[in-house]
Tab-separated table of C-alpha atoms and ligand atoms in Angstrom:
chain	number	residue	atom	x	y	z
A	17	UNK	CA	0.000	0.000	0.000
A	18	UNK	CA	1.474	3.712	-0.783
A	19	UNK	CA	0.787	6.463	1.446
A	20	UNK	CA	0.291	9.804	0.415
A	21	UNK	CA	2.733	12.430	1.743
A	22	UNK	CA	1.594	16.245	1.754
A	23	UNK	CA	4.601	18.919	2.657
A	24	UNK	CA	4.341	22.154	3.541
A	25	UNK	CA	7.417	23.915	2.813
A	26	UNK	CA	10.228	23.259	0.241
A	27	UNK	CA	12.789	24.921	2.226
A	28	UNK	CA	16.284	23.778	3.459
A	29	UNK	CA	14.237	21.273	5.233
A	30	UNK	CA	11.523	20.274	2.132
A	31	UNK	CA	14.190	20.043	0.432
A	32	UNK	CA	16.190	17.744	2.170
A	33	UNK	CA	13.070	15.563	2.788
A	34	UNK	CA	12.076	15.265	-0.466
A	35	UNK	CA	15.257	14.137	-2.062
A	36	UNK	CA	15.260	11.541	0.585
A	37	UNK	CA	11.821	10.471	-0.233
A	38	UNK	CA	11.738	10.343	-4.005
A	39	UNK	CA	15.243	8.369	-3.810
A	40	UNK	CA	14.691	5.171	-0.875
A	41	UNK	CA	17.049	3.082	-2.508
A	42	UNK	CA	19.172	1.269	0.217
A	43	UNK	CA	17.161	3.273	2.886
A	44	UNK	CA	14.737	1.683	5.313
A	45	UNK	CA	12.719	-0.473	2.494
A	46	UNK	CA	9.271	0.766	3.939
A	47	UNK	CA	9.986	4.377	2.295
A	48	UNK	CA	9.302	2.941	-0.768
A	49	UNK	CA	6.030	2.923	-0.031
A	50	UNK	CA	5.699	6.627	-0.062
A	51	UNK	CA	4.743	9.453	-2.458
A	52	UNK	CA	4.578	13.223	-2.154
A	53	UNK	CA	1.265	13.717	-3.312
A	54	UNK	CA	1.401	17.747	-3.033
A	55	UNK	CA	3.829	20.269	-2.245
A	56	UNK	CA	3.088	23.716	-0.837
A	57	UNK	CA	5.298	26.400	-1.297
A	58	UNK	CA	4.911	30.261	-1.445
A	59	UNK	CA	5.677	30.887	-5.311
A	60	UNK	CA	5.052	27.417	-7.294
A	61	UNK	CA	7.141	29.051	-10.053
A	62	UNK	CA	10.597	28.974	-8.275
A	63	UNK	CA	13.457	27.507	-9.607
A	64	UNK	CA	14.142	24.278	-7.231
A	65	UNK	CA	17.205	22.264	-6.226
A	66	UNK	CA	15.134	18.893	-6.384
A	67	UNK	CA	13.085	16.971	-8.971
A	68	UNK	CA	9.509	17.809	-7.720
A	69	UNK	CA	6.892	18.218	-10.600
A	70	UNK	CA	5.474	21.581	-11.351
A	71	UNK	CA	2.076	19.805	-11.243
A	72	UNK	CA	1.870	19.018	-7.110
A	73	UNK	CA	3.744	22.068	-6.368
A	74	UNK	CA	0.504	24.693	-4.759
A	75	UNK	CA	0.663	27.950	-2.943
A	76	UNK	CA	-2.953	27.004	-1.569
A	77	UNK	CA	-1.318	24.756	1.875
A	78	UNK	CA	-4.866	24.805	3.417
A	79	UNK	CA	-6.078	23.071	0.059
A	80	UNK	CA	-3.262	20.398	1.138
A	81	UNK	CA	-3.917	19.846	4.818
A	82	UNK	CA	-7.754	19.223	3.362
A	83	UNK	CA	-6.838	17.114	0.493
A	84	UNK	CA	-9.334	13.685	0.994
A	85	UNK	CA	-5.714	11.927	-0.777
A	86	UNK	CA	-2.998	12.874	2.025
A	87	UNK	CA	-2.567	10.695	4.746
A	88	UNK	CA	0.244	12.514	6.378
A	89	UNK	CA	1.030	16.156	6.246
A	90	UNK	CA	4.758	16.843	6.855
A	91	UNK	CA	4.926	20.838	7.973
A	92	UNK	CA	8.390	22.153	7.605
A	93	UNK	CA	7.101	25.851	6.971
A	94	UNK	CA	8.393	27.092	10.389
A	95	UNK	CA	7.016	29.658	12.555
A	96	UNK	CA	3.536	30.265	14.634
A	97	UNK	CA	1.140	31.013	11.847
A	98	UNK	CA	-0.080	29.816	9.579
A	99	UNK	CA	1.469	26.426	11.020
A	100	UNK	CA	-0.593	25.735	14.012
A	101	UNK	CA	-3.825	26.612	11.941
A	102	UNK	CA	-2.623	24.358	9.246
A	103	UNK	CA	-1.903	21.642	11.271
A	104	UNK	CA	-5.404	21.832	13.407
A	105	UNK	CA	-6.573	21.611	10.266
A	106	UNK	CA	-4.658	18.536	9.346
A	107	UNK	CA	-5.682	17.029	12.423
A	108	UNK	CA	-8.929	17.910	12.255
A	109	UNK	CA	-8.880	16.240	8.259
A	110	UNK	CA	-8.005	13.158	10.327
A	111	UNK	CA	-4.181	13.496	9.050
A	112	UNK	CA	-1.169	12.513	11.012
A	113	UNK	CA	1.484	15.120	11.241
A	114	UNK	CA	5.219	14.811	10.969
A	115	UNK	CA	6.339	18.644	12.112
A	116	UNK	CA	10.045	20.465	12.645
A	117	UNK	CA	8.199	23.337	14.255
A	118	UNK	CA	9.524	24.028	17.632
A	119	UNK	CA	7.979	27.307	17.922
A	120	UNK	CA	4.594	26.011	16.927
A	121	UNK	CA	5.056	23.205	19.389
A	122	UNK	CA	6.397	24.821	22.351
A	123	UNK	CA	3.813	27.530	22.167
A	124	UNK	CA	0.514	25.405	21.168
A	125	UNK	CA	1.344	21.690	21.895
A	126	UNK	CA	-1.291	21.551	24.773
A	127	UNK	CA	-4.146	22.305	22.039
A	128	UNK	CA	-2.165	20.242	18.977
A	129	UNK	CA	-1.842	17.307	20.998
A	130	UNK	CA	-5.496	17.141	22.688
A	131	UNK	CA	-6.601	17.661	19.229
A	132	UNK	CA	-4.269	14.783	18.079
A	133	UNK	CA	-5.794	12.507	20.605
A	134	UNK	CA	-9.352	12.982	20.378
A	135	UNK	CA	-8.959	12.530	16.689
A	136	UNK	CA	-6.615	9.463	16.642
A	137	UNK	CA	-3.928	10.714	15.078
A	138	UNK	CA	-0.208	11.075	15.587
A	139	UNK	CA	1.956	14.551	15.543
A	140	UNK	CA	5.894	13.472	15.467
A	141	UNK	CA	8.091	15.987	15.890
A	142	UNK	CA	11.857	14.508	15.964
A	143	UNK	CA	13.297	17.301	13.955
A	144	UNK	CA	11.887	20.160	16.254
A	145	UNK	CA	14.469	19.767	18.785
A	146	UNK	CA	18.467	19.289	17.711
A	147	UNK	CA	17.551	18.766	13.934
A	148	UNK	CA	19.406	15.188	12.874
A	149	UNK	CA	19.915	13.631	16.818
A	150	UNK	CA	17.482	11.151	17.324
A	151	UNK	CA	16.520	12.767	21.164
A	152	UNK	CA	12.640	12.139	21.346
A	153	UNK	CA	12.346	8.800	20.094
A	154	UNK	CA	15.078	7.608	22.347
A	155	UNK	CA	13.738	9.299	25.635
A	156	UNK	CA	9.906	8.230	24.531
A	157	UNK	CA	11.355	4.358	23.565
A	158	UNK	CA	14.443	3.086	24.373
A	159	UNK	CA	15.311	5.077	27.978
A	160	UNK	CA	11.247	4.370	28.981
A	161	UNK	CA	12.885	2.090	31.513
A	162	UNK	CA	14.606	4.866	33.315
A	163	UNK	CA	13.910	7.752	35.981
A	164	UNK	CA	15.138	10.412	34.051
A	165	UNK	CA	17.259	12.808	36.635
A	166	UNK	CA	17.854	15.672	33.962
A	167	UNK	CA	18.528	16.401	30.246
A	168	UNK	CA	20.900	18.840	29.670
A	169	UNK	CA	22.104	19.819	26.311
A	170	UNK	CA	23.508	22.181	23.829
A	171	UNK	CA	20.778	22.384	21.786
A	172	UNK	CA	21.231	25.671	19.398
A	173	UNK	CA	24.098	25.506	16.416
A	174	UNK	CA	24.771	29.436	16.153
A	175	UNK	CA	25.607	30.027	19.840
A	176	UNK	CA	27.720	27.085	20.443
A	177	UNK	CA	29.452	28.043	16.819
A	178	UNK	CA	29.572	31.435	18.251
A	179	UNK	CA	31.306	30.680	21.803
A	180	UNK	CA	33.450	28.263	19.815
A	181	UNK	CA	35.371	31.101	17.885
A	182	UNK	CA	35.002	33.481	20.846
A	183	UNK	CA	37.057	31.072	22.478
A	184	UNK	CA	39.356	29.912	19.921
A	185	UNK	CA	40.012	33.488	18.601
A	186	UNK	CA	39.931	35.466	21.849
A	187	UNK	CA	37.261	37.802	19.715
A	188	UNK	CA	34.479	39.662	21.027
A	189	UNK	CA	30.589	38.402	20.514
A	190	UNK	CA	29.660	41.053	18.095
A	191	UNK	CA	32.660	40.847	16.041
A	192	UNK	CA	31.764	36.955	15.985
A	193	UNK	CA	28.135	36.971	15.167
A	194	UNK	CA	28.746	39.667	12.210
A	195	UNK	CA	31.224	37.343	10.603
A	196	UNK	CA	28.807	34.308	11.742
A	197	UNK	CA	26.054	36.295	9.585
A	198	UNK	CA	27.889	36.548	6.744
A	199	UNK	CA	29.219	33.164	6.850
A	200	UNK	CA	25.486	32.169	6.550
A	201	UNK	CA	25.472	30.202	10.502
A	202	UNK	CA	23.393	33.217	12.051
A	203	UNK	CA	20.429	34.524	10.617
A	204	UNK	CA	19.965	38.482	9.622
A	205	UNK	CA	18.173	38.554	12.633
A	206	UNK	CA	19.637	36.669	15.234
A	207	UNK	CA	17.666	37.218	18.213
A	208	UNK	CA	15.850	33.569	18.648
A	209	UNK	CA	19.101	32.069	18.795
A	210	UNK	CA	21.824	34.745	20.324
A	211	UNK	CA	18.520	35.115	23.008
A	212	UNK	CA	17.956	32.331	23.903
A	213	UNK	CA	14.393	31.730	22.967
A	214	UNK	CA	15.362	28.590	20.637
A	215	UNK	CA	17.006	26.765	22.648
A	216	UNK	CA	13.888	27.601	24.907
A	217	UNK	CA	11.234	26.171	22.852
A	218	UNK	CA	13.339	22.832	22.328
A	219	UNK	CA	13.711	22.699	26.140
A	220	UNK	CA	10.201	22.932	26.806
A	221	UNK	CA	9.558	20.329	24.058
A	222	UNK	CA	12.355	17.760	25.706
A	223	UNK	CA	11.152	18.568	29.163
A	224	UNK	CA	8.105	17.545	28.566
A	225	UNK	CA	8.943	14.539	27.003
A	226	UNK	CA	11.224	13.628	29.670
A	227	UNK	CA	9.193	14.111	32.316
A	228	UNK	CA	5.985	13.271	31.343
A	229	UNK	CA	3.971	16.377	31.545
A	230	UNK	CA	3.390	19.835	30.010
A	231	UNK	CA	5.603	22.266	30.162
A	232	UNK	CA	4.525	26.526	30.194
A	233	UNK	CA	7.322	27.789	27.918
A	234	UNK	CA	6.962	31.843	30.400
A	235	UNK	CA	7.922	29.417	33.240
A	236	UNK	CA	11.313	28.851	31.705
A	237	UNK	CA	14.325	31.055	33.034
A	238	UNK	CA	15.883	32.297	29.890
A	239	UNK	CA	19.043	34.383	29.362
A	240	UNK	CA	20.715	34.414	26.215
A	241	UNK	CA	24.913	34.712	25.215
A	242	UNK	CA	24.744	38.423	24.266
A	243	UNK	CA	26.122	39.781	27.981
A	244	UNK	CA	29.216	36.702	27.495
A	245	UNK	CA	32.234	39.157	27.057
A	246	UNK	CA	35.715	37.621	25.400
A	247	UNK	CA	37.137	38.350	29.222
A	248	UNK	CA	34.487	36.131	30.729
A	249	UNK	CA	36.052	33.497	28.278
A	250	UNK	CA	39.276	33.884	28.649
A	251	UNK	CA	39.206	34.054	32.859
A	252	UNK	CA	36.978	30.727	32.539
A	253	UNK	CA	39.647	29.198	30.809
A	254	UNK	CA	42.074	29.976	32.763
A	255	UNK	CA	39.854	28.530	35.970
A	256	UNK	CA	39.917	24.886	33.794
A	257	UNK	CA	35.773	25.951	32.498
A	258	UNK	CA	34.080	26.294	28.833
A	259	UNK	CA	31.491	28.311	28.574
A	260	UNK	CA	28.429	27.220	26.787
A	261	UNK	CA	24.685	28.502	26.082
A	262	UNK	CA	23.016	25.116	28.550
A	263	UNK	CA	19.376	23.873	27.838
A	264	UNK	CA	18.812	22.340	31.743
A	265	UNK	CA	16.003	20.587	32.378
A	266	UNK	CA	16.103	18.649	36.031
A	267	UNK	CA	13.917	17.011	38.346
A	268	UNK	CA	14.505	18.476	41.789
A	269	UNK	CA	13.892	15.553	43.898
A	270	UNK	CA	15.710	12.913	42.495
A	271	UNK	CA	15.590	10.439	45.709
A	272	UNK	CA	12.385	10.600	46.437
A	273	UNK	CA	10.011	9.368	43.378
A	274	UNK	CA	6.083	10.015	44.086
A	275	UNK	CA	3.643	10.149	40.819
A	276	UNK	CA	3.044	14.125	42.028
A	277	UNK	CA	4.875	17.404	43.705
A	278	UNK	CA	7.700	16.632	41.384
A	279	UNK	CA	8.982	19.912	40.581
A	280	UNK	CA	11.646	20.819	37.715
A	281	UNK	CA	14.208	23.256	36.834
A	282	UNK	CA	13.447	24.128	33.594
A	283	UNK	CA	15.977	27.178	31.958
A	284	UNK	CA	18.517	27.920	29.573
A	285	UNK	CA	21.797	30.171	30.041
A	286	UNK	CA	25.560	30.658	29.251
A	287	UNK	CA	27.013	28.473	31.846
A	288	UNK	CA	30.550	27.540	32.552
A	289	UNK	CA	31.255	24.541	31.916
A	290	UNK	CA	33.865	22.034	33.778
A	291	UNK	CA	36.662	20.930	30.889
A	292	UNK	CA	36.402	17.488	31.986
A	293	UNK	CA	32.553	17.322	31.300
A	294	UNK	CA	31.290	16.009	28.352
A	295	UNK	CA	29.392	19.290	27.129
A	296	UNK	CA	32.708	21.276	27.067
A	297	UNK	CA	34.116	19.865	24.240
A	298	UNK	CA	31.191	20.004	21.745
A	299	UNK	CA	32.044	22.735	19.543
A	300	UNK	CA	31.127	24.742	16.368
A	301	UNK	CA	27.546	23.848	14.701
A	302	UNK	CA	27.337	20.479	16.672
A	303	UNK	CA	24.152	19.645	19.377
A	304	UNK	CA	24.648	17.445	21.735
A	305	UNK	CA	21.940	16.349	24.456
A	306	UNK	CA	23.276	14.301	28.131
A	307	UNK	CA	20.472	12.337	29.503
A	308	UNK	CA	20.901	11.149	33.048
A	309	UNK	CA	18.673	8.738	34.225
A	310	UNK	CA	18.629	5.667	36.555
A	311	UNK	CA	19.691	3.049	36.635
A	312	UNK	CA	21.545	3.643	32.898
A	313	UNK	CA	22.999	6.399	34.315
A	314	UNK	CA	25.047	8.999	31.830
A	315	UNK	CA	24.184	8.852	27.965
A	316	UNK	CA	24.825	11.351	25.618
A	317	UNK	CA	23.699	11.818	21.721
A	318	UNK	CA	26.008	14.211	19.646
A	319	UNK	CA	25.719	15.443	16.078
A	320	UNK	CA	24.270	17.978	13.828
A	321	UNK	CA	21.673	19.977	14.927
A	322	UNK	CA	20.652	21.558	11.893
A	323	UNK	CA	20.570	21.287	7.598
A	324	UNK	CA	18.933	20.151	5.257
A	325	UNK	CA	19.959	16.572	5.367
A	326	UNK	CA	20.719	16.034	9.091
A	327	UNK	CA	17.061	17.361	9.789
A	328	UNK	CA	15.577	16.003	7.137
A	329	UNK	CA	16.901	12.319	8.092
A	330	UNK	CA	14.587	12.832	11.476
A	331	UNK	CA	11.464	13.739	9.496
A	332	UNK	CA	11.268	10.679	7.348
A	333	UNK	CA	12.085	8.757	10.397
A	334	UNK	CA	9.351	10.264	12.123
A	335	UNK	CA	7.320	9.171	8.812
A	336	UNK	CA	8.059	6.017	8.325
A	337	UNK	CA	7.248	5.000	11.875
A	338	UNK	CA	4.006	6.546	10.881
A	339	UNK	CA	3.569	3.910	7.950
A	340	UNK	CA	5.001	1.290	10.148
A	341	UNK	CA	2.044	1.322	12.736
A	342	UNK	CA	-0.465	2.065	9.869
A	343	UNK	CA	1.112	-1.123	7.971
A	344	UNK	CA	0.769	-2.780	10.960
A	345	UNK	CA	-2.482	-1.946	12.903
A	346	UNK	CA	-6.189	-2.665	11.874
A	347	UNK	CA	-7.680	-0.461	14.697
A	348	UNK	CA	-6.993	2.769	14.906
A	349	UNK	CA	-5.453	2.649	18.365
A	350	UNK	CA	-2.766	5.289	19.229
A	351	UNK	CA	0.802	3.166	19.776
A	352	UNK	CA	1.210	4.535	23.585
A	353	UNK	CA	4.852	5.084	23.248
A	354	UNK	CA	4.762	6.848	20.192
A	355	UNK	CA	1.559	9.427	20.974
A	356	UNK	CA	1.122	12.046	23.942
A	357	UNK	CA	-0.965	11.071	26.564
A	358	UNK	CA	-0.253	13.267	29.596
A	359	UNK	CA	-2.327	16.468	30.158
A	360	UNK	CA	-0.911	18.037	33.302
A	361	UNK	CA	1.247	20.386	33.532
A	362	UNK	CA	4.442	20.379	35.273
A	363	UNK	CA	5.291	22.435	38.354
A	364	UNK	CA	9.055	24.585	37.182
A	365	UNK	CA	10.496	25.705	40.545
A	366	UNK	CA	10.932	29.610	40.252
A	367	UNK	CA	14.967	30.477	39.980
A	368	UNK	CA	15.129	32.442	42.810
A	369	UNK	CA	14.926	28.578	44.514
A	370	UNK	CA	17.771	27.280	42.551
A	371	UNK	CA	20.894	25.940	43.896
A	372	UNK	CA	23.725	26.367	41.058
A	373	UNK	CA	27.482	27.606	41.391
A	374	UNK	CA	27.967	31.116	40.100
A	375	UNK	CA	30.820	33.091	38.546
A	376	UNK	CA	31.046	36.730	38.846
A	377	UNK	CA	33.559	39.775	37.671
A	378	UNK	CA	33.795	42.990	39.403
A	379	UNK	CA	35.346	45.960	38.538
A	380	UNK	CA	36.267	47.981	41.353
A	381	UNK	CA	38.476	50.427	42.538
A	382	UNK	CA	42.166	48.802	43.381
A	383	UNK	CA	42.492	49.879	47.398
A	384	UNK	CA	42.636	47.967	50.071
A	385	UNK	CA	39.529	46.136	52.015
A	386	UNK	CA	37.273	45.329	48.892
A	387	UNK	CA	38.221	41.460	48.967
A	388	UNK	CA	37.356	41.573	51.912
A	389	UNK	CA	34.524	43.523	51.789
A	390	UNK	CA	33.191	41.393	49.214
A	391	UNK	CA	33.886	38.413	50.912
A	392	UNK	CA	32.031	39.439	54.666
A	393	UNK	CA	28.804	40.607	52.227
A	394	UNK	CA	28.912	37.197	50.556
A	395	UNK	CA	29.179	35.596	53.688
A	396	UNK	CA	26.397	37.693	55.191
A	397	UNK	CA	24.274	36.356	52.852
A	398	UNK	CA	25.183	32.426	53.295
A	399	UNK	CA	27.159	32.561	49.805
A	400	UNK	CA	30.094	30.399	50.275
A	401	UNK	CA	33.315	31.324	47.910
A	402	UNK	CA	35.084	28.556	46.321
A	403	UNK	CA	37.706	31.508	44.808
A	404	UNK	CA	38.107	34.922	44.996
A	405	UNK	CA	41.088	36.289	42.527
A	406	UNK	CA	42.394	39.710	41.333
A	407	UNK	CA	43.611	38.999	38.179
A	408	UNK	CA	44.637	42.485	36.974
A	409	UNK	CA	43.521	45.863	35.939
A	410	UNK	CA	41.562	46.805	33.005
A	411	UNK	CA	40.419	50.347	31.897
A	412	UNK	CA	42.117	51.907	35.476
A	413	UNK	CA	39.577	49.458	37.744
A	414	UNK	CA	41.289	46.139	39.743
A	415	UNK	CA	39.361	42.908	38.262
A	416	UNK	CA	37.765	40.570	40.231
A	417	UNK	CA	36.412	37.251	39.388
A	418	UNK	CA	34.810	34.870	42.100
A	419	UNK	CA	33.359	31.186	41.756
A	420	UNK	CA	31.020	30.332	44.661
A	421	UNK	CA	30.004	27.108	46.261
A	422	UNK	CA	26.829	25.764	45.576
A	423	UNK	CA	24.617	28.524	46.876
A	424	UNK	CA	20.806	29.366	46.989
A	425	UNK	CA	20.393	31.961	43.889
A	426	UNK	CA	18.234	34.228	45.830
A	427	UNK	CA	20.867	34.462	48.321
A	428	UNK	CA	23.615	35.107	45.651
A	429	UNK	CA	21.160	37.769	44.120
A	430	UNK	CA	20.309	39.524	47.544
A	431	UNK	CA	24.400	39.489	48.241
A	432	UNK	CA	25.094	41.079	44.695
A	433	UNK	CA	22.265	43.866	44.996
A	434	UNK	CA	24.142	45.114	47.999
A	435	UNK	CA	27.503	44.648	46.343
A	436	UNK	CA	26.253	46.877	43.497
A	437	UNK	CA	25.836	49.746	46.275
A	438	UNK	CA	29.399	49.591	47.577
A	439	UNK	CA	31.433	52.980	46.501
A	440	UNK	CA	34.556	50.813	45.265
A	441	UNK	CA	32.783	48.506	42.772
A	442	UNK	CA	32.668	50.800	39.252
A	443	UNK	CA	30.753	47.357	37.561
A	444	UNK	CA	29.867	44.177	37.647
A	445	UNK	CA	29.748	43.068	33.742
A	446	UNK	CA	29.403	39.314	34.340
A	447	UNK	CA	27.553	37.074	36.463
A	448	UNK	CA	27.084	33.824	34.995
A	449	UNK	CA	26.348	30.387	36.711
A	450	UNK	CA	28.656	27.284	36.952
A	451	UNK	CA	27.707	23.384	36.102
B	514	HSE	N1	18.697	28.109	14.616
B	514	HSE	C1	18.933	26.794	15.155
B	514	HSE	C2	20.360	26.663	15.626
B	514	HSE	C3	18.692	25.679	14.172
B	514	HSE	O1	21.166	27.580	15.459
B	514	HSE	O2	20.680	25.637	16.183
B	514	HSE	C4	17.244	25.382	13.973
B	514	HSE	O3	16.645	24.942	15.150
């Protein structure tokens, strides 16, 4: 039997997926059992990098997702709208959905996936979150055994690629991205990734994967790279750390499993990173996602998080274990590791109530007493220093750096509010926390 296949999008992704589709020689045999029945694309009339006939090609997508001949409607169109109204609509047709959408996901999962449900179909999204890793099939399949403890991973190409050369080349962040953009890794407008708010939505998404419940993508703590100065680089190299934009997403209570109260840490920021961990040494474009979980303990998937093939290699997975159930199933029964079934939504502990390391630099004035005096207001607070070093001067001001113990961040935040106020510190351009 041949299903029908209806894509939105002929983009880097489209692209990639298509050329994978109409060409299943020595692939998984079951993709030769599918056709693109209709394209949709913006202008039909575009030149194209792949052999798709001007005939299915349509800039009508709603005439797709409606189309009584799809069976599965693969959205690679990106974005909030029209996406999420195009794949209700799908749904709503009684289509399954293969999607790369993190935004659309992150933002309106709760309503995509009761609509999924009630009408019995599936929406896969393995491409939405670290493009070519295989990261939700693995944590919905083959680690179902496991308590999962956290997920932490690099999951946004142009940052790491960006802190990789900041490192490497001692350069500052905005002489980095502007080459970065004209290399063609950062977009004209780079805020969703230099901001954080990708690697956001694909948190949200693996959170709630991970830990079995829905995840409120304003609960997440979100900085971006954009304050990570070539100094801050440098001095955490120096103190044996990498520093990299982390996607953190922890159960609190790991000793203590109950089916409820669980809460997570849910957030993404520049973190430095120990150089013995795994994370520090994944550089340039590359994802990479560390699952810790009992009793398997430390596992972590590395490769390309982005392209046209990488990405498109998860979206025909994601379709042909589509056809596989549908090849395989007379009643239309959702496979229960393979759909979303939880409803709830998970309780994200607010990050005043975290307990991380921190680094911090200060600029101050270079007299005597402001060690100390930063040292007694730590204290004060509870904020136990693991070291406090003068490195030098810069611009006339003494530099300080400090790494703390594990300390409660509202603590740490109280101590530096007072800091701000003393008459010898000038600045305090970097406070970033520690893995
Ligand atoms: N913009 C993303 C990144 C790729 O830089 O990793 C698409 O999710």
């Amino acid at each position: 039997m041949t299903y029908t296949i209806g894509l939105l999008g002929l983009g880097t992704v489209g692209t990639g997926t298509a050329k994978i589709l109409l060409d299943p020689t020595r692939r998984h045999p079951i993709l030769k059992d599918v056709k693109i029945g209709r394209v949709g694309v913006r202008n039909p009339d575009k030149k194209r990098d792949v052999a798709i006939s001007q005939d299915i090609l349509t800039a009508d997508l709603k005439s797709i997702v409606t189309d009584g001949d799809i069976d599965i409607v693969v959205e690679l169109i990106g974005g909030v709208e029209p996406a999420r109204s195009l794949i209700l609509e799908a749904i709503a047709n009684g289509k399954h959905v293969v999607t790369a959408n993190k935004a659309v996901i992150s933002r309106h999962g709760d309503e995509i996936y009761t609509a999924a449900r009630e009408k019995g179909v599936y929406v896969m999204l393995e491409a939405a979150v670290a493009g070519g890793i295989p990261i939700v099939q693995p944590l919905k399949t083959a680690l179902g055994a496991n308590r999962i403890h956290a997920v932490t991973g690099i999951v946004n190409g142009t940052t790491n690629y960006i802190l990789t050369r900041m490192q490497a080349e001692g350069a500052s962040f905005d002489d980095v991205l502007a080459d970065a953009q004209r290399l063609g890794y950062a977009e004209a407008d780079p805020t969703a990734d230099v901001d954080g708010l990708d690697a956001a939505d694909k948190v949200a998404i693996l959170a709630s994967i991970a830990f079995g419940g829905r995840i409120k993508l304003e609960d997440i703590h979100c900085e971006g790279i954009r304050q990570v100065d070539a100094a801050d680089i440098t001095y955490a190299d120096r103190l044996g750390f990498t520093i990299r934009l982390l996607a953190i997403a922890r159960r609190e209570n790991c000793d203590n499993f109950t089916d409820s109260d669980d809460r997570l840490q849910v957030r993404v920021h520049p973190t430095l990173v120990p150089n013995p961990h795994p994370l520090a040494s994944v550089r340039g474009v590359d994802n990479a996602i560390l699952v810790e979980a009992d009793p398997l303990g430390r596992v972590m998937f590395l490769g390309p998080g982005a392209g046209e093939g990488a990405t498109a290699s998860a979206v025909v997975a994601d379709i042909a274990n589509i056809i596989a159930i549908l090849q395989t199933e007379t009643e239309p029964i959702l496979h229960p590791l393979l759909s979303c079934a939880h409803q709830h939504y998970c309780t994200i502990a607010p990050v005043e109530e975290l307990v991380t390391r921190f680094y911090a630099r200060f600029l101050t004035r270079d007299e005597s007493g402001v060690i100390g005096e930063l040292g007694t207001c730590f204290g004060r607070h509870g904020v136990s220093l693991e070291s406090i070093v003068q490195i030098g001067m810069r611009d006339d001001r003494a530099e300080i750096t400090i790494v703390t113990h594990d300390v409660l961040e509202g603590n740490f935040r109280a101590a530096i509010a007072e800091i701000r106020n003393f008459e010898a510190i000038a600045d305090i351009p970097s406070i970033l926390r520690v893995l």
